[in-house]
Coordinates of C-alpha atoms in Angstrom, one line a residue:
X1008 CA 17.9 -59.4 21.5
X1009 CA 17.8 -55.4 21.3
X1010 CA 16.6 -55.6 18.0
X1011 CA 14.0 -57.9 18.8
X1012 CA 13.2 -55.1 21.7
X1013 CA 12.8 -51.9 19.4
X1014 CA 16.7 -50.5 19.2
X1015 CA 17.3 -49.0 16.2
X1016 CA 21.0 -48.3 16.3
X1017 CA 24.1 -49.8 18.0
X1018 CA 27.3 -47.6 18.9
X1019 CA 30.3 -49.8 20.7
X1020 CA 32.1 -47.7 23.3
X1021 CA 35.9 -47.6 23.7
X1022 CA 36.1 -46.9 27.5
X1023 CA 38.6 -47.1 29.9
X1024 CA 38.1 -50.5 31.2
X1025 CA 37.3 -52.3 27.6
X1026 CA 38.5 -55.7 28.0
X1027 CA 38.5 -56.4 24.2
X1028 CA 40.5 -54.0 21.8
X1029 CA 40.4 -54.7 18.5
X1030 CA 42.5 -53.4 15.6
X1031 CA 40.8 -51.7 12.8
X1032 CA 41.2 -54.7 10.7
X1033 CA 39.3 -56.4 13.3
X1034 CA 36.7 -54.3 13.9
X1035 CA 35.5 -54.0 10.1
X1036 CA 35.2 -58.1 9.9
X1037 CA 33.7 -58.0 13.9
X1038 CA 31.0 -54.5 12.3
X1039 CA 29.9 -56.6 9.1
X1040 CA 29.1 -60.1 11.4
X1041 CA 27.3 -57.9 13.7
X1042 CA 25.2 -56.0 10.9
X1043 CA 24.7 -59.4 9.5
X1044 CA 23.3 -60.2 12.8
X1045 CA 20.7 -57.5 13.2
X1046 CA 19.8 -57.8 9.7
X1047 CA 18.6 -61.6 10.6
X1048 CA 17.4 -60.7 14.0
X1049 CA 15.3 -57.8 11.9
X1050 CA 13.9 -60.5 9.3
X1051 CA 13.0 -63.2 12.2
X1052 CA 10.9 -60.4 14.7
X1053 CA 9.3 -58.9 11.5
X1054 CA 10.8 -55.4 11.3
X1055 CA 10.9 -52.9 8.7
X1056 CA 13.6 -50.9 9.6
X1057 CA 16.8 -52.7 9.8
X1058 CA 18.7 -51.1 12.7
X1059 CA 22.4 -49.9 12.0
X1060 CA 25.9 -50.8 14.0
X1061 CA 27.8 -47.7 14.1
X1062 CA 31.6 -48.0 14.1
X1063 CA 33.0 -47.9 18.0
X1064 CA 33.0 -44.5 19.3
X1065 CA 35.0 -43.1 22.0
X1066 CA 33.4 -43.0 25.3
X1067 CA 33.3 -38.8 25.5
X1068 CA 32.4 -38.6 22.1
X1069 CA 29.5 -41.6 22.5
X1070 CA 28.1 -39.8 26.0
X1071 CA 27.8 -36.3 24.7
X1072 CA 25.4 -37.8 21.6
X1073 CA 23.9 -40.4 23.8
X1074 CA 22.8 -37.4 26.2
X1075 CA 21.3 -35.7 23.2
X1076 CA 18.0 -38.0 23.8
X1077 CA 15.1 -37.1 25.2
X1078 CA 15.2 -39.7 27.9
X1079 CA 19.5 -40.7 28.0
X1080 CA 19.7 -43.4 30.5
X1081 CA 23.3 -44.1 31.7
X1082 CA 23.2 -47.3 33.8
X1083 CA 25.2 -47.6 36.6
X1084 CA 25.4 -49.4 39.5
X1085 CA 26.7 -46.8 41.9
X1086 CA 26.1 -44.1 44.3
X1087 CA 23.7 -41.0 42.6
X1088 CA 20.9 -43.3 40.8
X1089 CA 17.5 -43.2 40.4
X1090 CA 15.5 -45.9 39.5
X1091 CA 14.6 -46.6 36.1
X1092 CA 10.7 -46.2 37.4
X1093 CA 11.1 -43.2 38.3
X1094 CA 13.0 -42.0 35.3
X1095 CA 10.1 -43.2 32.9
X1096 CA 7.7 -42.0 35.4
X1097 CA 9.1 -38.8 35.3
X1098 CA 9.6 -38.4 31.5
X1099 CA 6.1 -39.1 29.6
X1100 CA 6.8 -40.0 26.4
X1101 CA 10.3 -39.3 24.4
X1102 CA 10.7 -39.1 21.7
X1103 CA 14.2 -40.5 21.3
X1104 CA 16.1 -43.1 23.8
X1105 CA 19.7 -43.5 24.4
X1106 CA 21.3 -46.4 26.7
X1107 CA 24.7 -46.3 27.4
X1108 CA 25.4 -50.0 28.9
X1109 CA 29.3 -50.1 30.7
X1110 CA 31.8 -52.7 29.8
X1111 CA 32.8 -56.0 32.3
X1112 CA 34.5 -53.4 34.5
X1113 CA 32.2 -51.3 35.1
X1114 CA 32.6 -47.4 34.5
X1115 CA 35.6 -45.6 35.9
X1116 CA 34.6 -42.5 38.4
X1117 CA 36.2 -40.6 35.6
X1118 CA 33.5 -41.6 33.3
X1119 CA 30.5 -41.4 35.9
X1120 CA 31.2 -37.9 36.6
X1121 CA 31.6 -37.3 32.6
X1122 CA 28.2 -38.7 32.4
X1123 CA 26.5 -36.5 34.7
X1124 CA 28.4 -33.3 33.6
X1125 CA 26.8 -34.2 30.0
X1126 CA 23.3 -34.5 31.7
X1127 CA 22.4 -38.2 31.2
X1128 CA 20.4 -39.9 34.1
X1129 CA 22.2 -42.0 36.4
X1130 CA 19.7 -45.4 36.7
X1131 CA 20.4 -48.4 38.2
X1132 CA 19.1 -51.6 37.1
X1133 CA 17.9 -53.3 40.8
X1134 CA 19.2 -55.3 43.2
X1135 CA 21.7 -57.3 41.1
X1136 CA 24.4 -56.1 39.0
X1137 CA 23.7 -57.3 35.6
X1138 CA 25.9 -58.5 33.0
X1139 CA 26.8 -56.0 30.4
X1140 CA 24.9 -58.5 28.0
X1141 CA 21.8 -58.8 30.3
X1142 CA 21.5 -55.3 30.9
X1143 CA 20.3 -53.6 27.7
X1144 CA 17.5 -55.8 26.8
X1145 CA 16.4 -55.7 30.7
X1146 CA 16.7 -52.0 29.9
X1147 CA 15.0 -52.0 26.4
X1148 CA 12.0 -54.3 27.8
X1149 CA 11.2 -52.4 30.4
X1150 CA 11.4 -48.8 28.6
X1151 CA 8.9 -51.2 25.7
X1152 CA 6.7 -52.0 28.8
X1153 CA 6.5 -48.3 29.8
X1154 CA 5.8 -46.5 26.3
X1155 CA 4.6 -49.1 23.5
X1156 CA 2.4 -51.2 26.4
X1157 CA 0.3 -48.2 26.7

């Protein structure tokens, strides 16, 4: 579905409260199904560019990149958000997006604060908590809505 909304790379992030690990082994075969994935999802919505899956990325490593971004939205459901509205309100139009999405668990507090010491913006996602598989295209349609609607 991200595809299908505009993302043009995929980075998995080891965090702390991962539910799946997966030895290396494991990852390659799990890297090439999903590339073969977004490569079909690419050829079905009519894309030219083909996005990439990037091999998993530590969760320090993945947040200082991710905040590189002219708009980095780190979604969380906590205390210290503003709403995505406001966010894209407030930035006009970027010219790069990063979305760091958190696993099952959520994010620890260890990882929150890491987040805001690297200067991506705290948004939540409304009223319900969404699944970590709900939440990027709900994230990726609306940033669509706000810049490419336009």
């Amino acid at each position: 579905k991200a595809t299908e909304l505009g993302a043009t790379e995929f980075v998995p992030i080891i965090s702390s409260r991962c539910v799946v690990t997966l030895e290396k082994k494991e990852y390659e075969k799990k890297l090439a199904r999903w590339q073969r994935i977004v490569y079909e999802a690419s050829k079905q919505c009519g894309r030219g560019k083909i996005p990439t899956v990037r091999e998993p990325m530590r969760f320090s490593d993945a947040v200082k990149e991710a905040a590189e971004a002219s708009l980095p939205l780190f979604c969380y459901e906590g205390e210290g958000t503003k709403t995505l509205s406001l966010l894209t309100e407030e930035c006009k139009k970027p010219e790069s997006v990063s979305v760091v999405i958190g696993p099952e668990g959520g994010f620890s507090d260890d990882e929150v604060t890491a987040a805001r010491d690297a200067r991506m913006l705290l948004t939540g996602l409304g009223k319900r908590i969404l699944r970590t598989e709900t939440a990027a295209p709900f994230v990726l349609a609306c940033v669509s809505y706000k810049y490419e609607m336009q």
